[in-house]
GROMACS .gro file of C-alpha atoms in nm:
model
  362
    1UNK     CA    1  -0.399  -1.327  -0.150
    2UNK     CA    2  -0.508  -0.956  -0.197
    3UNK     CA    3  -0.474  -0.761   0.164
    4UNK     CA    4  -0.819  -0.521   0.092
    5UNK     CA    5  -0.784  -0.411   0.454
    6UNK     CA    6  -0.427  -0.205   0.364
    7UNK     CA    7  -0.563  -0.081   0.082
    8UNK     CA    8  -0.901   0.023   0.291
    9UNK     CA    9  -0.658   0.180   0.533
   10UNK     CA   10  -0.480   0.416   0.259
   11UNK     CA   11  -0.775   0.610   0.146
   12UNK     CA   12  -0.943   0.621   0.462
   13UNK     CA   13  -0.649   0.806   0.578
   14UNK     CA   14  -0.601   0.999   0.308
   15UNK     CA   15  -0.943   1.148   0.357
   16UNK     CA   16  -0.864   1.202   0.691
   17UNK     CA   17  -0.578   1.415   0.567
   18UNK     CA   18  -0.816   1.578   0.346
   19UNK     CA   19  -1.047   1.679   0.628
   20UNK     CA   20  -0.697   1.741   0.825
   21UNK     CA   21  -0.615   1.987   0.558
   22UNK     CA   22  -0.881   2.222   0.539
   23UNK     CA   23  -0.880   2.281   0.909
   24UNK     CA   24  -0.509   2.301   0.884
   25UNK     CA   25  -0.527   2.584   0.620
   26UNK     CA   26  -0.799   2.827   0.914
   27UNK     CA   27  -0.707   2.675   1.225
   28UNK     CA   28  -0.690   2.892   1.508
   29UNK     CA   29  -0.386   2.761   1.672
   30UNK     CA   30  -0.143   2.971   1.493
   31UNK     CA   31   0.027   2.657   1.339
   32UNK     CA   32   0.216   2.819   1.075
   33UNK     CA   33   0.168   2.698   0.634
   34UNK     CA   34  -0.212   2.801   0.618
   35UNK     CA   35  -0.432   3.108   0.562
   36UNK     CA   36  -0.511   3.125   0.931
   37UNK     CA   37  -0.827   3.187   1.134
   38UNK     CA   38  -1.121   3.328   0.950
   39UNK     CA   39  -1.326   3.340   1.214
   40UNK     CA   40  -1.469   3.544   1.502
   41UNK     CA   41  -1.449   3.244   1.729
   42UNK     CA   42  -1.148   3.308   2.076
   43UNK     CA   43  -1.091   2.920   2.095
   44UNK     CA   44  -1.181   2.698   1.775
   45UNK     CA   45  -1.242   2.399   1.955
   46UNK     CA   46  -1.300   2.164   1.648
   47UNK     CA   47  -0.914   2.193   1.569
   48UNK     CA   48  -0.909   1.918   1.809
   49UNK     CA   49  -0.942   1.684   1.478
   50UNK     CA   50  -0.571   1.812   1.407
   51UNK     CA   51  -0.431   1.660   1.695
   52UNK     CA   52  -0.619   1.382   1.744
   53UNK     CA   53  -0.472   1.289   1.374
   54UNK     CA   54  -0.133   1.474   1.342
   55UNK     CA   55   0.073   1.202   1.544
   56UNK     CA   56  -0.008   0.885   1.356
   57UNK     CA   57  -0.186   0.937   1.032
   58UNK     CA   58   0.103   0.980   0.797
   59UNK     CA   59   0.341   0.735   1.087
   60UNK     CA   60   0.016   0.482   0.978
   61UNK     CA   61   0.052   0.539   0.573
   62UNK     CA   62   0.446   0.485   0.653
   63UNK     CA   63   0.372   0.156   0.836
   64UNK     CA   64   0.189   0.069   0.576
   65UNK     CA   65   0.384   0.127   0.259
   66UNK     CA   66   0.653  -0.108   0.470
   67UNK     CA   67   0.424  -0.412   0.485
   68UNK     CA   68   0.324  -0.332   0.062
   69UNK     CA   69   0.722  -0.321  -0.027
   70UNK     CA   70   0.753  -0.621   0.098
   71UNK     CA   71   0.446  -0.790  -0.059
   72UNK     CA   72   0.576  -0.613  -0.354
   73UNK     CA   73   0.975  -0.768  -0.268
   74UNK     CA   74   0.874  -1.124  -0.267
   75UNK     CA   75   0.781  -1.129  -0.644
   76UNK     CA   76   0.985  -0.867  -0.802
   77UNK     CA   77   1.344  -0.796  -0.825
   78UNK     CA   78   1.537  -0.481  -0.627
   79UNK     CA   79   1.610  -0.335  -0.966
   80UNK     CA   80   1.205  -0.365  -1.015
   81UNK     CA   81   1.167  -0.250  -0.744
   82UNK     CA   82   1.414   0.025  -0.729
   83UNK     CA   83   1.283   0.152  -1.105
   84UNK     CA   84   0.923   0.107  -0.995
   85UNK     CA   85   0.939   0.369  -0.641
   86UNK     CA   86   1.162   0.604  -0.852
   87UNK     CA   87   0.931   0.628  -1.147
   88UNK     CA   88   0.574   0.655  -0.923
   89UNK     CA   89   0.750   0.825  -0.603
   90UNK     CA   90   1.102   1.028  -0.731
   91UNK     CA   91   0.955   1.157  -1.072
   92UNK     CA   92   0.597   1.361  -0.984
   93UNK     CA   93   0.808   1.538  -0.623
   94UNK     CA   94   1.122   1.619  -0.850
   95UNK     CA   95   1.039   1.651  -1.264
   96UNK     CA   96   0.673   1.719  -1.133
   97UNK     CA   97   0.728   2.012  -0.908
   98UNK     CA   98   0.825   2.215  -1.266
   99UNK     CA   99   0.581   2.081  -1.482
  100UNK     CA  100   0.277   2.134  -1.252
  101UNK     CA  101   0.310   2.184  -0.912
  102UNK     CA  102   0.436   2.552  -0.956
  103UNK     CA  103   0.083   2.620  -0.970
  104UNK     CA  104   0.059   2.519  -0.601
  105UNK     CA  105   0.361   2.672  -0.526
  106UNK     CA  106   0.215   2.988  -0.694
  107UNK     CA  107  -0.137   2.972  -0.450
  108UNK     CA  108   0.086   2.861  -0.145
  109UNK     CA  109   0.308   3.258  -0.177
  110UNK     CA  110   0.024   3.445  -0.320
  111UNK     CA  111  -0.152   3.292   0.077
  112UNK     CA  112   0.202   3.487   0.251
  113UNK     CA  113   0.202   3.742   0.017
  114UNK     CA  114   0.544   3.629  -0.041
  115UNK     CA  115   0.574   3.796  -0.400
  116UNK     CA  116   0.536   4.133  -0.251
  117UNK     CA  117   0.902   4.123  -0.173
  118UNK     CA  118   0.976   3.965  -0.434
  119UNK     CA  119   0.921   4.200  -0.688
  120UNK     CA  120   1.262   4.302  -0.857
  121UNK     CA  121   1.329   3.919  -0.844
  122UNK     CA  122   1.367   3.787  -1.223
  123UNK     CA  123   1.103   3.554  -1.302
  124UNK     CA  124   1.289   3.259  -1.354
  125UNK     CA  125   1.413   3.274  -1.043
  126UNK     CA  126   1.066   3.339  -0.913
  127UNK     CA  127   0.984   3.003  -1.122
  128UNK     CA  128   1.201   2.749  -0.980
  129UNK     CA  129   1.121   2.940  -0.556
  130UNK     CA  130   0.768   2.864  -0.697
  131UNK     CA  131   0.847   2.494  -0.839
  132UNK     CA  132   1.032   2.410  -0.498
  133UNK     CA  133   0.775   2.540  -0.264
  134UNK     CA  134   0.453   2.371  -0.465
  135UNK     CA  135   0.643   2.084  -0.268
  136UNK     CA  136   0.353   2.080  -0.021
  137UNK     CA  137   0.194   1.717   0.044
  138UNK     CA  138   0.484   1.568  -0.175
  139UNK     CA  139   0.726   1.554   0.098
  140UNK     CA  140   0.541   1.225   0.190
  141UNK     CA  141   0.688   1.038  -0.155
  142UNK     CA  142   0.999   1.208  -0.100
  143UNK     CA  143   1.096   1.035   0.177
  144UNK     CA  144   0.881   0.712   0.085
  145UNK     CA  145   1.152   0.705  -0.185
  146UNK     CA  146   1.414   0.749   0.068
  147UNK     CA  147   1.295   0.485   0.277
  148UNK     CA  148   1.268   0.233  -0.054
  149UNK     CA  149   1.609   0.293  -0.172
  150UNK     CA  150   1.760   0.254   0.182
  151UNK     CA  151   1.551  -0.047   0.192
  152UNK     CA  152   1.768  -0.207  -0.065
  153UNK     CA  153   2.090  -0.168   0.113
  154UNK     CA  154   1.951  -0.267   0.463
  155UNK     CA  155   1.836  -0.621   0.282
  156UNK     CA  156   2.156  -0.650   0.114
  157UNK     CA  157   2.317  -0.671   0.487
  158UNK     CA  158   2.053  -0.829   0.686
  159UNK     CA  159   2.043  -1.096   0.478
  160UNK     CA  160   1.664  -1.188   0.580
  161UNK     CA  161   1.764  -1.234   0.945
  162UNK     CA  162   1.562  -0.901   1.022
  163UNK     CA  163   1.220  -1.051   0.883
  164UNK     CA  164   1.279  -1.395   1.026
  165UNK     CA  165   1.301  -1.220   1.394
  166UNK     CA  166   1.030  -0.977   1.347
  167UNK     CA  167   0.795  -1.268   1.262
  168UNK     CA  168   0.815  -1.311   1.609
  169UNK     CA  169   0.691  -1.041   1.735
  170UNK     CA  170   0.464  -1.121   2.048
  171UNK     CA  171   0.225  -0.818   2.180
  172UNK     CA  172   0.484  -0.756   2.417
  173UNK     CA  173   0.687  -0.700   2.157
  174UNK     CA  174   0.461  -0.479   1.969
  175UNK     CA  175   0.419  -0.298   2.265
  176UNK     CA  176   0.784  -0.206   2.316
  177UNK     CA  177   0.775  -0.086   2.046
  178UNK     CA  178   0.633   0.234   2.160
  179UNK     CA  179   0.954   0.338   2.312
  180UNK     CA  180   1.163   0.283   1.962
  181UNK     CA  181   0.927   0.480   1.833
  182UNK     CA  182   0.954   0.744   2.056
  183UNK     CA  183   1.330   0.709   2.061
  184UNK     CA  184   1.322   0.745   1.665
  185UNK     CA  185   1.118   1.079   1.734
  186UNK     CA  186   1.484   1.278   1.852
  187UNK     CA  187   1.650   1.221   1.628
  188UNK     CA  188   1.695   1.281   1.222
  189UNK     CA  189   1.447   1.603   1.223
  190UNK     CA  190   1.495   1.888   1.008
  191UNK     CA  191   1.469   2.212   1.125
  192UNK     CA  192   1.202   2.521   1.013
  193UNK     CA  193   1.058   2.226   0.755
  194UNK     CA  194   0.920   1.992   1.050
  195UNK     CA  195   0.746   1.740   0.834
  196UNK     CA  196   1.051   1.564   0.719
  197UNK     CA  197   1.115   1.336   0.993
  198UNK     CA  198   1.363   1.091   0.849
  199UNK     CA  199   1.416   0.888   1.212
  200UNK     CA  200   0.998   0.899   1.343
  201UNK     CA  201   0.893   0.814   0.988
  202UNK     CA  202   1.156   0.556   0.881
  203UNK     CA  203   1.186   0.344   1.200
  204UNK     CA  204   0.807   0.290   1.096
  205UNK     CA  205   0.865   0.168   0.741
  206UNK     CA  206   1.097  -0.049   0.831
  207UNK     CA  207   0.928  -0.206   1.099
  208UNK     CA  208   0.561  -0.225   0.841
  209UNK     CA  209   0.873  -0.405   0.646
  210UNK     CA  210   1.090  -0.641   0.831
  211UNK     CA  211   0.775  -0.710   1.151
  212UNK     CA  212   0.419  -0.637   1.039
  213UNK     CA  213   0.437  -0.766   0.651
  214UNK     CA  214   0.397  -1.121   0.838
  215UNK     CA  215   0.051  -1.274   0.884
  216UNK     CA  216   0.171  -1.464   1.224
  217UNK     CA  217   0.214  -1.043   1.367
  218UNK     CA  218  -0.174  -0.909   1.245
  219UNK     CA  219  -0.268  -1.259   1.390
  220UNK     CA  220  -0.164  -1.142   1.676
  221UNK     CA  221  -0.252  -0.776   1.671
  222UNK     CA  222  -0.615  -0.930   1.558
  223UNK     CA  223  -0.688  -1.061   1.916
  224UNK     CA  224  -0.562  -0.760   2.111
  225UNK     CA  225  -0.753  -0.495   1.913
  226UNK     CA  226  -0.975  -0.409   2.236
  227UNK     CA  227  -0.668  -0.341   2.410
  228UNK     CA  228  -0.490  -0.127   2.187
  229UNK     CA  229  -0.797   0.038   2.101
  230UNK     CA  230  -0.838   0.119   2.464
  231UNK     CA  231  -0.463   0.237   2.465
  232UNK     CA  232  -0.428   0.457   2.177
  233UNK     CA  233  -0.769   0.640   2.331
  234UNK     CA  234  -0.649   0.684   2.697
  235UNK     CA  235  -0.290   0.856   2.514
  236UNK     CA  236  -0.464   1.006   2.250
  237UNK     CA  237  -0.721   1.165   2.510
  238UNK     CA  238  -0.444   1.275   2.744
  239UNK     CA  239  -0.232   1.412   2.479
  240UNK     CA  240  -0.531   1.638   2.309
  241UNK     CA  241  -0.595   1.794   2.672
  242UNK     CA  242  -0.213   1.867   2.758
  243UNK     CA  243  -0.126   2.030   2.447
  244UNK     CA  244  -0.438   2.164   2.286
  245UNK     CA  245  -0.348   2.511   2.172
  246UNK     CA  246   0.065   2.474   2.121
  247UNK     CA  247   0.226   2.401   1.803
  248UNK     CA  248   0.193   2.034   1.790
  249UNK     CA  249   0.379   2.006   1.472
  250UNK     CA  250   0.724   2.130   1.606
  251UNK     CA  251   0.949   2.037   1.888
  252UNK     CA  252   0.931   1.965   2.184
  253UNK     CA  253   0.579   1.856   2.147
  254UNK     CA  254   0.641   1.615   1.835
  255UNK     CA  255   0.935   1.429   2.051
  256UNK     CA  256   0.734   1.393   2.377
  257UNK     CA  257   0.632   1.098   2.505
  258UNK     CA  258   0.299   1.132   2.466
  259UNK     CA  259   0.335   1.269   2.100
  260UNK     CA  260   0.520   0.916   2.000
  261UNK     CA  261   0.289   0.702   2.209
  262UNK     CA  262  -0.027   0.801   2.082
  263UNK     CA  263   0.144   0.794   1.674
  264UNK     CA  264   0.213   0.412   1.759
  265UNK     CA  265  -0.074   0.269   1.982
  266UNK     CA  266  -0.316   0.450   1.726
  267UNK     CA  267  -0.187   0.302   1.427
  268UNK     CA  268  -0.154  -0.078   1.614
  269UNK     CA  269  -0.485  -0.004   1.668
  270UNK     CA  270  -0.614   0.081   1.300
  271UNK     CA  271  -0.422  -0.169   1.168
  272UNK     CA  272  -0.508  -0.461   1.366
  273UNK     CA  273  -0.917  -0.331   1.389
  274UNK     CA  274  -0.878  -0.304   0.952
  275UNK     CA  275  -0.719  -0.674   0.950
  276UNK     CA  276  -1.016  -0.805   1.135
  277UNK     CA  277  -1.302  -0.621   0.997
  278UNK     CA  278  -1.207  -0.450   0.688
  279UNK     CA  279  -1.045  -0.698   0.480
  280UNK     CA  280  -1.269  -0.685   0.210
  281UNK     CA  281  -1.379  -0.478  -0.058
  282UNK     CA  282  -1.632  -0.326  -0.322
  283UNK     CA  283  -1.699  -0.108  -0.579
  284UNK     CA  284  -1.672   0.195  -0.407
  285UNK     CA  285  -1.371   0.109  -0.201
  286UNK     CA  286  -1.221  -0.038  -0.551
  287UNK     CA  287  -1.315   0.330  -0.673
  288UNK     CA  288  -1.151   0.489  -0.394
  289UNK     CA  289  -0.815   0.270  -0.339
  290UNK     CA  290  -0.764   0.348  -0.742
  291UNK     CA  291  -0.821   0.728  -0.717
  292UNK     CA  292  -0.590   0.768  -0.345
  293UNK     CA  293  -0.248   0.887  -0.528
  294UNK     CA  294  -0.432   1.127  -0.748
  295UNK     CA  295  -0.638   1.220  -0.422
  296UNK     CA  296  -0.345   1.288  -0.251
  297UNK     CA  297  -0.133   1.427  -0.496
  298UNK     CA  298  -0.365   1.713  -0.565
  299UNK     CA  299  -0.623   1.735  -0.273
  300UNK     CA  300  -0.453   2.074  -0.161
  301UNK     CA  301  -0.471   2.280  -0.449
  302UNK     CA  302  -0.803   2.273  -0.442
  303UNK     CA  303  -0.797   2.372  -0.046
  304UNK     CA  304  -0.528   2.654  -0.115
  305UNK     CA  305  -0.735   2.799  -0.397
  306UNK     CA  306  -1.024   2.857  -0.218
  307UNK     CA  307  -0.861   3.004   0.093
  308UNK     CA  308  -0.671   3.257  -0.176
  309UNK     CA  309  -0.976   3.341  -0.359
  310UNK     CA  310  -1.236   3.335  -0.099
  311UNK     CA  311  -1.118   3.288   0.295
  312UNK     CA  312  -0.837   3.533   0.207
  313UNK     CA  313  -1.027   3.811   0.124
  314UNK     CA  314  -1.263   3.761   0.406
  315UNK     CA  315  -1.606   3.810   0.197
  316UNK     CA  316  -1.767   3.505   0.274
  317UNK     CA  317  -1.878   3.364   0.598
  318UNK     CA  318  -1.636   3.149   0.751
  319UNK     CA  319  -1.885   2.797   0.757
  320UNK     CA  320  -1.945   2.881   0.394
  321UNK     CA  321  -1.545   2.867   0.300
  322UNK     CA  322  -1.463   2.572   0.529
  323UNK     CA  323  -1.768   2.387   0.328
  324UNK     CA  324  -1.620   2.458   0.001
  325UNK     CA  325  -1.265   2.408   0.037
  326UNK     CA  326  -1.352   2.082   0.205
  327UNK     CA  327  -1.564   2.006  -0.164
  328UNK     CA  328  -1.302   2.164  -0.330
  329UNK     CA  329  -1.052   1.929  -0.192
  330UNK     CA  330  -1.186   1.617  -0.346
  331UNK     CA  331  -1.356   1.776  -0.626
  332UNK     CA  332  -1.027   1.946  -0.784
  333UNK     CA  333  -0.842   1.647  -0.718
  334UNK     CA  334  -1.048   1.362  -0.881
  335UNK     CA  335  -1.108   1.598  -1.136
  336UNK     CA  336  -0.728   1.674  -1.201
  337UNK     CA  337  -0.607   1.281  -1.178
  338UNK     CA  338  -0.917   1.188  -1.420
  339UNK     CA  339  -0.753   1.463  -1.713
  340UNK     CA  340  -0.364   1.438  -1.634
  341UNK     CA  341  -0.391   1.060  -1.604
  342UNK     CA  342  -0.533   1.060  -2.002
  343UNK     CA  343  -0.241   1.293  -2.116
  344UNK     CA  344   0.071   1.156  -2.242
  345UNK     CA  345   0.423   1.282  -2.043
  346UNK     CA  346   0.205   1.479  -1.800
  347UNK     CA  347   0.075   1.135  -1.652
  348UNK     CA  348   0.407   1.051  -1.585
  349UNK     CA  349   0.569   1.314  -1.462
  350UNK     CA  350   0.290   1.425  -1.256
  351UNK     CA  351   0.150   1.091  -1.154
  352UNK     CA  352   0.441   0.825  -1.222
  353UNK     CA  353   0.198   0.665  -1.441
  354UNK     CA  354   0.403   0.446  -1.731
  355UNK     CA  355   0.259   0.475  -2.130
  356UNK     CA  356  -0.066   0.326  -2.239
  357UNK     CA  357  -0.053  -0.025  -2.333
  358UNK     CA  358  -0.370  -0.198  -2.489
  359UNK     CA  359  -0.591   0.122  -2.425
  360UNK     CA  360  -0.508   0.026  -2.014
  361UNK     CA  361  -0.297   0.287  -1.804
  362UNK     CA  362  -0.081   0.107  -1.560
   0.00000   0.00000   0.00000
């Protein structure tokens, strides 16, 4: 039976990052990757949002593309499986990053003014620095690609034991689960590129995977949403008014306690509120669950462009650009996915999207 509430979960989150996004790009925090602050304000209290979202949002989208691979698992082979998260995950962040995402990479160093030392570089050279850094918001399908492929082996050896013992997780158990989380947080962390957090990020696929894929676990989570609602608040609150102002993105902040807490009691707490009261759907949400790669795919060229073209420059009042990088942001996405969807080898290598059969994309 269709799970609407997962799907309800994904695009509700990627809006969030969306909203995330733009006040990523001016915040005032001096979180590096952005434009930076456009305006006049000493403390821009509304970049709050970014860390009351940072810890869990993409730990929740993680969680949940566990549970999907295995709903995905119990009817399809590994090698399906295997071709299916290389062509839709591997393809658009590798083969795509040269046939479109340059452009991003192009907006992101125009933002630094990195080609201004770059100017006796030849320009294929500049090409492929430009191909690798329109990376951006791919990262995310990198390592969901990762995660699938190490998937594989991990079932090959665990033999389903793994699944039949996380179908009993209690709320106890869920609970504990906190501190695995927050162990997972040290280790496996890149350094200077802070978003690829192979341990924080995996542990939670493969616990949406081998624990929360089983309907006995939401069951559970279902009658203790007050709780962890109540939980993921109380961190969440505490961990906004300790380290409001420092880089919440980079060590030590993203390994502390609080950091991992909130990332895990947040999402227990979106995922079992969605199972009870957002399993279902309709035409819009049907709109919006079938548009959320594309959304996400593109969703920050449209921010970047703006904040080159109008925040950068500094001609515009600051309200006025946040407003229209935030439209821009949907607007230049949706608009993208609805044309590169239509054309042939773009669709694919942009999107993972397989050829048209019967006038259907799939």
């Amino acid at each position: 039976m269709k799970k609407y509430y997962l799907d309800n979960i994904r695009w509700v989150t990627v809006v969030l990052v969306v909203i995330y996004h733009v006040l990523y790009m001016y915040n005032g925090e001096d979180i590096l990757g952005g434009l930076g602050k456009i305006t006049a304000l000493d403390v821009q209290y509304y970049d709050i949002f970014l860390y009351a979202v940072y810890p869990w949002f993409m730990l929740l989208l993680f969680l949940i593309s566990g549970i999907c691979s295995r709903y995905y698992l119990d009817n399809h082979t590994a090698k399906e499986f295997a071709k299916s998260r290389t062509r839709k995950l591997l393809i658009p962040s590798t083969i795509g990053l040269f046939v479109f995402q340059f452009i991003q990479g192009y907006v992101s160093m125009s933002i630094s003014d990195a080609f201004d030392s770059m100017q006796e570089v030849p320009g294929v050279i500049k090409y492929f620095i430009m191909a690798l850094s329109g990376t951006g918001v791919l990262w995310y399908i990198q390592l969901l690609w990762l995660f699938s492929m190490v998937l594989l082996l991990v079932r090959k050896i665990e033999k389903d034991r793994l699944c039949e013992l996380g179908g009993k997780a209690n709320i106890i158990a869920i609970l504990l689960m906190t501190v695995v989380i927050w162990g997972a947080a040290q280790i496996f962390n890149t350094p200077v590129v802070v978003v690829y957090r192979f341990g924080y990020y995996g542990v939670a696929y493969m616990l949406g995977y081998f624990v929360f894929s089983h309907d006995e676990v939401i069951e559970t989570l279902k009658k203790y949403f007050v709780l962890m609602f109540v939980l993921a608040a109380g961190v969440g609150i505490s961990f906004c008014a300790v380290y409001f102002g420092k880089n919440y993105a980079d060590a030590p902040i993203n390994k502390s306690v609080l950091f991992a807490g909130f990332g895990w009691l947040m999402s227990m707490a979106i995922l079992s509120g969605a199972s009870k009261y957002a399993d279902k759907q309709n035409a819009f949400t049907a709109w919006m669950s079938k548009n959320n790669f594309g959304l996400y795919v593109f969703h920050y060229l449209g921010i970047s462009t703006v904040a080159l073209l109008l925040g950068k420059p500094g001609n515009l009042p600051a309200t006025m650009v946040y407003t229209i990088s935030l439209i821009a942001g949907f607007v230049v996405a949706y608009a993208l996915n609805a044309v590169i969807s239509r054309i042939p080898f773009f669709r694919w290598a942009v999107l993972g999207i397989k050829k048209e059969r019967k006038n259907d994309v799939s």
